[in-house]
XYZ file of C-alpha atoms in Angstrom:
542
model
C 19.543 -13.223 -36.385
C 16.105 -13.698 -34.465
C 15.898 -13.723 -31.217
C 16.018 -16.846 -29.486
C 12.928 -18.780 -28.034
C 12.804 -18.065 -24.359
C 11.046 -20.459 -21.661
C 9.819 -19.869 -17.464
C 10.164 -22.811 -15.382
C 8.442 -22.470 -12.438
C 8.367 -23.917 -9.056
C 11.853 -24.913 -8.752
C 12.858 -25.655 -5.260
C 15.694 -25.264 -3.050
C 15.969 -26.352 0.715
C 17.014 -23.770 3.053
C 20.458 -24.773 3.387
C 21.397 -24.632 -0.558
C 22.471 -21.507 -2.176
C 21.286 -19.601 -4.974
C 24.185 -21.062 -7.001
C 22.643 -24.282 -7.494
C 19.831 -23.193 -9.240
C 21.460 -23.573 -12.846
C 22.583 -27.099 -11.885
C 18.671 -27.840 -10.554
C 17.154 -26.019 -13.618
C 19.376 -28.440 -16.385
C 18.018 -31.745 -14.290
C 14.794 -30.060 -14.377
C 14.763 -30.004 -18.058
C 16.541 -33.347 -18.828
C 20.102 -31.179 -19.789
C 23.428 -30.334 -19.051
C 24.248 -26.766 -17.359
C 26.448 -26.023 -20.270
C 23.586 -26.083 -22.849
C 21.804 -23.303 -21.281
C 22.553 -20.081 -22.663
C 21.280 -17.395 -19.640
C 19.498 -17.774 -16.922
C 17.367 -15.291 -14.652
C 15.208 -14.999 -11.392
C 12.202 -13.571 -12.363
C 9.945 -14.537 -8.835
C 11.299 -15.837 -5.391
C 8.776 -16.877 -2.574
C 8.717 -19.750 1.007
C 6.772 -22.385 0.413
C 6.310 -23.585 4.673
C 3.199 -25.766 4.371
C 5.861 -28.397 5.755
C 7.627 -26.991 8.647
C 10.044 -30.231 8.611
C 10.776 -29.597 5.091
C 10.615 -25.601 4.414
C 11.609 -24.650 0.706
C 12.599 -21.765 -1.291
C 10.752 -21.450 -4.291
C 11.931 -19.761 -7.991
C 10.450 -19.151 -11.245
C 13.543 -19.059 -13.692
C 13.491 -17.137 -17.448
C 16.276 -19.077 -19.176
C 17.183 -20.241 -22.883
C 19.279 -22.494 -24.610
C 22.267 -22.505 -26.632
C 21.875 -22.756 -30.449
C 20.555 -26.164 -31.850
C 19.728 -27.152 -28.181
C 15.985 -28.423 -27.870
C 14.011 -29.687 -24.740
C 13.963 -33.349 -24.434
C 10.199 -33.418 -24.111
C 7.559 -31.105 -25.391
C 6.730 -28.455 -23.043
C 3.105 -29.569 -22.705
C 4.495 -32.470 -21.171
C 6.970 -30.441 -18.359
C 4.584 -29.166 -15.136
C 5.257 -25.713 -14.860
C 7.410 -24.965 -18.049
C 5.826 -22.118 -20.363
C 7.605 -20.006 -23.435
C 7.794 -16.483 -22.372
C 5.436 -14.391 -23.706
C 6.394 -11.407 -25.720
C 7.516 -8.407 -23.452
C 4.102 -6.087 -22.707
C 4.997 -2.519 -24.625
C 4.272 0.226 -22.268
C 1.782 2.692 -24.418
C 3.303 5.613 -25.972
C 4.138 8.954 -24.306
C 1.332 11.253 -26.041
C 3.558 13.801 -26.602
C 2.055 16.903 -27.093
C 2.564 19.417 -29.677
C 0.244 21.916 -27.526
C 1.980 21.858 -23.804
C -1.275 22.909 -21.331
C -0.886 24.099 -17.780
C -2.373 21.158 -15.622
C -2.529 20.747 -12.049
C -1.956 17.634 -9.421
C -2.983 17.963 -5.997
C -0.945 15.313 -3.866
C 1.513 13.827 -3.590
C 1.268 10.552 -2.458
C 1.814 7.354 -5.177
C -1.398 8.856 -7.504
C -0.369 12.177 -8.046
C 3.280 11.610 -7.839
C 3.308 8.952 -11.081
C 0.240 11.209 -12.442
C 2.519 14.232 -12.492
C 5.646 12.262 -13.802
C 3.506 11.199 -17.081
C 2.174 14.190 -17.597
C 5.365 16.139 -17.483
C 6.818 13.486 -19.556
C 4.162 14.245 -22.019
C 5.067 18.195 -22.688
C 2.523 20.042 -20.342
C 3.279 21.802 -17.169
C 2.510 20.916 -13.947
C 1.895 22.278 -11.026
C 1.844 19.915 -8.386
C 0.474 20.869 -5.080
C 0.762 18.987 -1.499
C -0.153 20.329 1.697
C 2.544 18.471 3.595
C 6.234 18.945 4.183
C 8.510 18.072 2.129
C 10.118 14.399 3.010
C 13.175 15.771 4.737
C 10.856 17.897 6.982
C 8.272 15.531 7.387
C 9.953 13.216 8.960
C 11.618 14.564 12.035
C 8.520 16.637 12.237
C 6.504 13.059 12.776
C 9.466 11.994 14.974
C 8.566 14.946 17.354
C 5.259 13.990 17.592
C 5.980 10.389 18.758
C 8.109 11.866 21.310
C 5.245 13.549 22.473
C 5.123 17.463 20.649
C 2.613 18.848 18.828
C 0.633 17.438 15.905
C 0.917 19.309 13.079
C -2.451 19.519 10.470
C -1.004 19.415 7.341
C 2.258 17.526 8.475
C 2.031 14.312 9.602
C 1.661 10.768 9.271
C -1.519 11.348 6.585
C 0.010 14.235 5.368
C 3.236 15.074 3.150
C 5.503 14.023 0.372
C 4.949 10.346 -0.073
C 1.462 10.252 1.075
C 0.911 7.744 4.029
C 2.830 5.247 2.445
C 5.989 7.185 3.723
C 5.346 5.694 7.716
C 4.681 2.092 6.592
C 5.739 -0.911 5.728
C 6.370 0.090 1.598
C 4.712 -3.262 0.935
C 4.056 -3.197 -2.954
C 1.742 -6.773 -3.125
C -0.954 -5.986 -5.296
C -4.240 -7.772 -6.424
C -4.838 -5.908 -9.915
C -3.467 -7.436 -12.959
C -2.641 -4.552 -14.903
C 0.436 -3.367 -17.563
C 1.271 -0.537 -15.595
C 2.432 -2.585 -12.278
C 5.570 -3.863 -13.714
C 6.114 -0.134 -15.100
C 5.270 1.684 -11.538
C 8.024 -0.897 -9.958
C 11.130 -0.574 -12.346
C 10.454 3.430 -11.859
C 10.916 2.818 -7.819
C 13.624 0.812 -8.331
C 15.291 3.394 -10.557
C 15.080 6.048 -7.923
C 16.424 3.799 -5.768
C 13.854 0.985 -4.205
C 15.880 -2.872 -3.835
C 15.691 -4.780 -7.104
C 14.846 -8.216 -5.340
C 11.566 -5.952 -5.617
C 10.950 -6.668 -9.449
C 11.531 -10.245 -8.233
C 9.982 -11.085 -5.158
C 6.771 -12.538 -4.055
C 5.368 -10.325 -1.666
C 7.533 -7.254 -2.511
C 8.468 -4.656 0.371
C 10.578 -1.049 0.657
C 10.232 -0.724 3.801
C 9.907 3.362 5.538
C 13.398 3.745 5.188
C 14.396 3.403 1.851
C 11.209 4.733 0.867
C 12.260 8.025 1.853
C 15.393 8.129 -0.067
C 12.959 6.790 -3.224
C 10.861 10.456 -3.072
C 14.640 12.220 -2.972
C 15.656 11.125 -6.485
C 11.803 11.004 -7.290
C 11.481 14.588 -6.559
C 14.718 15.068 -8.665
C 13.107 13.544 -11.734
C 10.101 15.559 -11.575
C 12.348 18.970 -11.001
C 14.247 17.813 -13.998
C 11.440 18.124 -16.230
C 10.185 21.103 -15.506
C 7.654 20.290 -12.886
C 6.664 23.114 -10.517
C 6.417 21.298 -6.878
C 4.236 23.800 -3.965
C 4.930 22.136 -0.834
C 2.288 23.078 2.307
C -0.168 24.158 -0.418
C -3.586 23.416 0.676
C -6.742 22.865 -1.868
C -9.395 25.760 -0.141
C -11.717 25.940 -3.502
C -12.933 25.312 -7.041
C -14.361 27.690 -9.897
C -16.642 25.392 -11.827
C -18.721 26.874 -14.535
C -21.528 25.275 -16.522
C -19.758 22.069 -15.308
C -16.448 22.732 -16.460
C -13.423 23.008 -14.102
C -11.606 26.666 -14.715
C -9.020 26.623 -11.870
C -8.436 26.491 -8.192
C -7.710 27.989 -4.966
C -5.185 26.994 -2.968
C -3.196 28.628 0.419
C 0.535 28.505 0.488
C 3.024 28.031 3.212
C 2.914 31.637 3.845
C -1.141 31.543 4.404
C -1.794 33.337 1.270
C -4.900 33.022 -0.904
C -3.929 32.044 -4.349
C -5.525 31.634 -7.679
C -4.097 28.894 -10.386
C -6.460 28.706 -13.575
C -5.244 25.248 -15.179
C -6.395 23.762 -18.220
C -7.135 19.817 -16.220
C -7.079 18.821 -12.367
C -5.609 15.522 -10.966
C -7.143 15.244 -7.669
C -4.771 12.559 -5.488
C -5.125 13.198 -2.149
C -5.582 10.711 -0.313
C -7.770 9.325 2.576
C -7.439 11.197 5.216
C -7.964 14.853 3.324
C -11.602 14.954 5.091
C -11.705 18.410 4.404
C -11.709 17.893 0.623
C -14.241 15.416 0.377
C -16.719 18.424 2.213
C -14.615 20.898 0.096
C -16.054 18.615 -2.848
C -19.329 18.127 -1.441
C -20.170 21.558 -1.356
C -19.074 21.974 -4.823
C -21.382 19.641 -6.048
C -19.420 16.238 -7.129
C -20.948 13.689 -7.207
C -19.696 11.356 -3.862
C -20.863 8.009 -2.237
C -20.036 6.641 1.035
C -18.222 3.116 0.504
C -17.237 0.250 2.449
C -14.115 0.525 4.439
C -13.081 -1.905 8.147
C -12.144 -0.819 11.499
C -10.486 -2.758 14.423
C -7.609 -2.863 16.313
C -3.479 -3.751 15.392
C -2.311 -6.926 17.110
C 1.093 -7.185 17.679
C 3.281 -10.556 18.939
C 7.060 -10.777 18.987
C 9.018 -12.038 16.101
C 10.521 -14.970 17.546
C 6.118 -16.284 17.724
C 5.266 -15.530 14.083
C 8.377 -17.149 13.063
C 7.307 -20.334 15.557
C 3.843 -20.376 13.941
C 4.921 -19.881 10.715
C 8.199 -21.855 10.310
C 7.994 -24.432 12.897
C 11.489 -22.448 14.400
C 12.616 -18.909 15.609
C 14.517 -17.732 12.953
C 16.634 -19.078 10.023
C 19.521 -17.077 7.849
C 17.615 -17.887 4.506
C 14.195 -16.702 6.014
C 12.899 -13.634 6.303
C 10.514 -12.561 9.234
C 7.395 -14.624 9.086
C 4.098 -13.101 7.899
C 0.236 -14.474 7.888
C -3.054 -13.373 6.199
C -6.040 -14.520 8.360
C -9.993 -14.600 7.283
C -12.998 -15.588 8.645
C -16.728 -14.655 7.808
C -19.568 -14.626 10.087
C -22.428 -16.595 8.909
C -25.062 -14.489 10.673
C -24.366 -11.051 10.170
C -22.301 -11.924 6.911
C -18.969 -9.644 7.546
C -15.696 -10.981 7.625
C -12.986 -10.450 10.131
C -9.657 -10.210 8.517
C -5.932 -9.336 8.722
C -4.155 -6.260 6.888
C -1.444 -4.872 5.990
C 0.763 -7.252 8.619
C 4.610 -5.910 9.670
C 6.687 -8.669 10.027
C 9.224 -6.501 12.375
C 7.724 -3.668 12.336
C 5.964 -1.372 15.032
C 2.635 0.239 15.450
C 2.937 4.098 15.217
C 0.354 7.006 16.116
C -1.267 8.088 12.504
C -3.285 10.857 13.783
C -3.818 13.890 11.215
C -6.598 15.661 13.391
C -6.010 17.019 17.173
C -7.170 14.867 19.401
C -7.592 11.916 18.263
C -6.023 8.633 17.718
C -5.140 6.349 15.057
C -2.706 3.293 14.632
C -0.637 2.093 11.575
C 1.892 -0.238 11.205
C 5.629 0.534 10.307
C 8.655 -1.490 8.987
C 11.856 -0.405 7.727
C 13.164 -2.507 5.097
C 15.519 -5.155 6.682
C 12.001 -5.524 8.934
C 14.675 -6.041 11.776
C 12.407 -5.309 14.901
C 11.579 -7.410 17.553
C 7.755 -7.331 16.977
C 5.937 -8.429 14.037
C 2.058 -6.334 13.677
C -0.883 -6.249 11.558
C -4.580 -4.886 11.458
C -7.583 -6.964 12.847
C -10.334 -5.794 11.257
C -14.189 -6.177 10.463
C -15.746 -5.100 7.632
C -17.900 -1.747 7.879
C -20.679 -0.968 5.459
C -22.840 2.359 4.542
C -26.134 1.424 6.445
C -23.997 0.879 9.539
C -22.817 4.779 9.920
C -26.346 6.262 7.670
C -23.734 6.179 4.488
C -26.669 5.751 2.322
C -28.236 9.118 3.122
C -24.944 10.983 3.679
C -21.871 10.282 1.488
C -19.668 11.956 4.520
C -21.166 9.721 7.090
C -18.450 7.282 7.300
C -16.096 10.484 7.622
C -18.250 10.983 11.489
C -18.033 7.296 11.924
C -14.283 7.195 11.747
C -13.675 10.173 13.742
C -15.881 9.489 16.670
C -13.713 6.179 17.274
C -10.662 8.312 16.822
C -12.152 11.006 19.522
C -13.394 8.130 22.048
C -9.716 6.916 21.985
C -7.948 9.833 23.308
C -7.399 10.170 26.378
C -8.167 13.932 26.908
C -6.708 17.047 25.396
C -3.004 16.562 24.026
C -3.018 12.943 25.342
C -2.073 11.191 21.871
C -0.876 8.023 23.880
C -2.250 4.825 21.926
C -4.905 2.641 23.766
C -3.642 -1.015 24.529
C -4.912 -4.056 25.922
C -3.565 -7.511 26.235
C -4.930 -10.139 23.971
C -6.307 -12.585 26.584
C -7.520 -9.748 28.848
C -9.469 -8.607 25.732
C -10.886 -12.351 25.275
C -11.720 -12.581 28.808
C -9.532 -15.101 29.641
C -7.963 -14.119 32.684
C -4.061 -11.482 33.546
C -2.093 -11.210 29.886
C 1.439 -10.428 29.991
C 2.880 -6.921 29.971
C 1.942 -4.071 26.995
C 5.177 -4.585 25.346
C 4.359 -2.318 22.509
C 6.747 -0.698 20.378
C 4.129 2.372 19.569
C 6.237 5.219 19.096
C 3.577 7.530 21.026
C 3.732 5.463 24.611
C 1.044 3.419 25.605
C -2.785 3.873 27.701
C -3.846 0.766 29.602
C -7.394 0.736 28.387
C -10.576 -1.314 27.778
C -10.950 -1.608 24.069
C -14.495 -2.772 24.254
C -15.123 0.844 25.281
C -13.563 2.030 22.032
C -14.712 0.221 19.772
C -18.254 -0.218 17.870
C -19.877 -3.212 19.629
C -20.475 -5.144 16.355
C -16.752 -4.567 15.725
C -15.583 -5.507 19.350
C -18.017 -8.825 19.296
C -16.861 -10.274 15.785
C -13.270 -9.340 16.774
C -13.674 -11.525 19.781
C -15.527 -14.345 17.872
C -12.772 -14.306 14.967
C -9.623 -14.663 17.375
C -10.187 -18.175 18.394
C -10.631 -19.426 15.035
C -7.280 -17.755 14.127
C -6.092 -19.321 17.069
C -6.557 -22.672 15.670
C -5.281 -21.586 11.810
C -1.889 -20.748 13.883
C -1.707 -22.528 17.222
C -0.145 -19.703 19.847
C -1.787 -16.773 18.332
C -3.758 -15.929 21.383
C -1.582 -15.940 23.794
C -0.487 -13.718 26.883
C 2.297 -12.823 24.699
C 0.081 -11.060 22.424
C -1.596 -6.998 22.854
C -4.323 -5.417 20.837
C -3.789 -1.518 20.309
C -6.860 1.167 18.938
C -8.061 2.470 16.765
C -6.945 1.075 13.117
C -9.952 3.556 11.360
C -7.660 4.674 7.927
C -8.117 1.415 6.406
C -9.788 2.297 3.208
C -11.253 5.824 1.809
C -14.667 5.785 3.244
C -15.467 8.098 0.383
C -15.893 7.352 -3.535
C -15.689 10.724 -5.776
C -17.572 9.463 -8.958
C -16.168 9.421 -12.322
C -17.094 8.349 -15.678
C -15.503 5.793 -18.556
C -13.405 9.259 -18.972
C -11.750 9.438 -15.694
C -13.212 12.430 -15.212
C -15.641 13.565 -12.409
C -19.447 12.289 -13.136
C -20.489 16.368 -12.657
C -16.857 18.052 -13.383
C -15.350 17.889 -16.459
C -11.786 18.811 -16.253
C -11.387 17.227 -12.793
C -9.613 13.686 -12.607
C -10.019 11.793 -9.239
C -7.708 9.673 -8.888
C -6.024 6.681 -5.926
C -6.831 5.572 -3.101
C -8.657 8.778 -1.933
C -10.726 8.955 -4.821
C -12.021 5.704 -3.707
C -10.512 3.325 -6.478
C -6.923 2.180 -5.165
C -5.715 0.226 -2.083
C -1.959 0.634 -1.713
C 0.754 1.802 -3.388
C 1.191 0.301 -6.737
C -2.454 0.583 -7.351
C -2.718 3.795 -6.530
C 0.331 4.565 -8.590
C -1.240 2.678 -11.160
C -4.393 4.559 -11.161
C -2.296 7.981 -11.306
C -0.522 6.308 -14.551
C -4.385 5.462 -16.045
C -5.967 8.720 -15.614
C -2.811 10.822 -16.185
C -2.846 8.563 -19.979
C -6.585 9.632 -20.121
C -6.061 13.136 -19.963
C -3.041 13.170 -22.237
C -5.409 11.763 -24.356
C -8.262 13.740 -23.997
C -6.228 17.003 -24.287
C -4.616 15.972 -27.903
C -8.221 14.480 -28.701
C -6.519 11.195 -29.205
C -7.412 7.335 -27.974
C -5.318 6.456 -25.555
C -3.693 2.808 -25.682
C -3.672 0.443 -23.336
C -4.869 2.184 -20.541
């Protein structure tokens, strides 16, 4: 018996004060039947539709189908937002190989972690090399920090199992359209990530389960073999005639060792300045890119939700969020928001001593009192001599980072309030929830001036996009410098390195990701490449 015909209805809407089990009753009148005639019924996408703050609506997009010899009253052509279901997309084939090769990952953030899952799943062995802590010891090693003890190099925010991603807000929104997203998200939720994710608009982990993710992450990777080096740092390269032989690397014990390896993944990620000179010196082929730097602004919940939702808070809505834009017409950059934490908290992201650098952080309930999210103005090359010095941006970043410290060992986070900032007379009090305490400073004297103007400029016309968003209520903390890699490590149609063969860059530090799925994405595309080239096969649908 064939299958039968399955159909998406989207934008089905339910006010906030009907339940979920209404939505087979809504779906039938949708379509013109009785709830008895359909057969199943699924949510496949869930989002707030609160253009009307009088009127604020939950919307779905149902997968359903019918019961045998039941047809739709009307052709679908003629039903807004009903579709048949497309055939499921196949995930390519595991190459497996009949000739197992000794291959190497360095990092282990989402790149190198789904990198080093394919390729073990493939046959060859791994070796997969991080210069962090392990999760478990990351973390209260981080916690110290905020409390005010040492930084650690190679174990930090930046730095460890789970990449950066670990200390945020796990938001897993993407932009690419690519096979590989819906694969990368029913692998988190198998180690343990919510399944409202698969479903969900603007999916989110949050930093807490996210750590519990890499435990049963870690176990699937052990399970097949792969060899995991924790506080293993990448010191060197042999390249010959172009060719990638093997590596050097320093363990936890501050040993020199050797690892000749048949293929590199290279996944570390943004903040491995070291590497890109480490690189550089090797003779790769880099260019500087575009990245953004400003400042996080954080407001309390209860003022996002106002904006947002017309109230404070509601049982059927989560914490309210906003993406904000606006482009200067004379200088041509735009001022936008990033990665915003709806109940979440700003957190010191430093990874080198003495400086400073701001993130934002949300747990997954996203239960705080403050909601955050970058500010940020868009930096290019010729602003920081990027287009005579691939590592220029690398200065640029870190002389922000230096200028807001406020002397040796003093990690606490430069803040301002928001109408202090603007001019406009005594904010309120630097309510922050920055893990690292707080510095009463002048941002302007932080900041690039270009950056500082068009930050001023852009506020007021957010201001009118959501009335109350400058406000005393409102403070501005500095740096946020890690926005982007301000480094791109060339590579060809192969994946590989433009003047390494062997070598796959790969993520966000490579220069061709921007968050965790499409970094994990691009681990899942180059690791398929290499399988590939090393059984001298196409590879499919990568």
């Amino acid at each position: 018996m064939s299958r039968p015909l399955r159909w998406r209805l989207a934008q089905l809407a339910l006010t906030l004060e009907e339940d979920e089990s209404q939505l087979p009753l809504r779906l039938a009148q949708q379509l013109g039947l009785k709830p008895e005639q359909l057969a199943d019924w699924r949510i496949c996408r869930r989002s707030i539709d609160a253009r009307r703050k009088q009127r604020i609506l939950r919307l779905y997009t149902l997968e359903f189908s019918l019961q045998a010899g039941v047809s739709l009253p009307l052709p679908a052509q003629h039903m807004a937002g009903l579709e048949p279901v497309p055939p499921p997309v196949v995930a390519p084939a595991l190459i497996r190989t009949r000739r197992p090769r000794s291959l190497v990952v360095v990092g282990m953030g989402p790149a190198g972690l789904f990198a080093a899952l394919e390729l073990a799943q493939c046959g060859h062995r791994v070796r997969l090399l991080e210069r962090g802590a392990p999760v478990e010891e990351r973390v209260p090693a981080v916690a110290a920090f905020w409390a005010g003890g040492p930084l650690l190099p190679d174990t930090n925010v930046q730095f460890g199992e789970g990449g950066a991603g670990t200390f945020s807000d796990g938001k897993l929104t993407t932009r690419i359209r690519h096979p590989a997203t819906a694969q990368v998200l029913q692998t988190l939720v198998d180690c343990g990530a919510p399944a409202d994710i698969l479903v969900q608009a603007k999916p989110h982990v949050g930093t807490d389960r996210l750590r519990r993710v890499l435990l049963h992450f870690r176990q699937r990777l052990l399970a097949l073999g792969v060899e995991l080096c924790y506080h293993s740092r990448l010191t060197g390269l042999q390249i010959e005639k172009g060719c990638l032989q093997g590596l050097e690397w320093r363990d936890r014990a501050g040993e020199s060792r050797y690892s000749a390896c048949d293929a590199l993944v290279l996944a570390t990620g943004h903040s491995a300045r070291d590497t890109y000179q480490l690189l550089a010196a090797a003779g790769l082929e880099l260019e500087a890119k575009p990245f953004a730097v400003g400042v996080r602004i954080e407001h309390p919940v209860t003022a996002i939700n106002r904006m947002q939702y017309g109230r404070e808070q509601h049982p059927h809505l989560p914490p309210a969020d906003y993406a904000l834009t606006w482009n200067d017409s004379v200088s041509g950059r735009g001022v936008y928001s990033f990665c915003m934490c709806p109940g979440g908290e700003v957190v010191q992201s430093a990874s080198e001593p003495d400086t400073v650098v701001v993130n934002g952080m949300s747990r997954l309930r996203r239960d705080g009192p403050l909601s955050n999210s970058a500010l940020v103005v868009t930096v290019r090359p010729e602003d920081f001599g990027g287009l005579r010095d691939p590592l220029a941006g690398i200065a640029f970043q870190r002389r922000i980072e230096q200028r807001a410290c406020g002397g040796p060992g003093d990690y606490r986070v430069p803040a301002q309030n928001l109408l202090d900032f603007l001019g406009q007379g005594r904010g309120g009090d630097l309510h922050s929830s920055c893990r690292a305490g707080l510095r009463p400073a002048e941002l302007r004297e932080l900041l690039p001036n270009f950056v500082y103007t068009l930050l001023r400029q852009a506020l007021p016309q957010f201001d009118r996009r959501m009335r109350g968003f400058v406000s005393g209520a409102a403070v501005l903390l500095a740096p946020e410098t890690r926005t982007s890699a301000p480094v791109r490590i060339l590579r060809g149609a192969d994946l590989q390195a433009t003047r390494c063969c062997g070598l796959y860059p790969a993520g966000e530090g490579a220069g061709y990701a921007g968050g965790i799925v499409s970094a994990a994405v691009d681990g899942l595309r180059v690791a398929r490449q290499l399988a590939a080239d090393l059984d001298d096969a196409r590879p499919s649908g990568v």
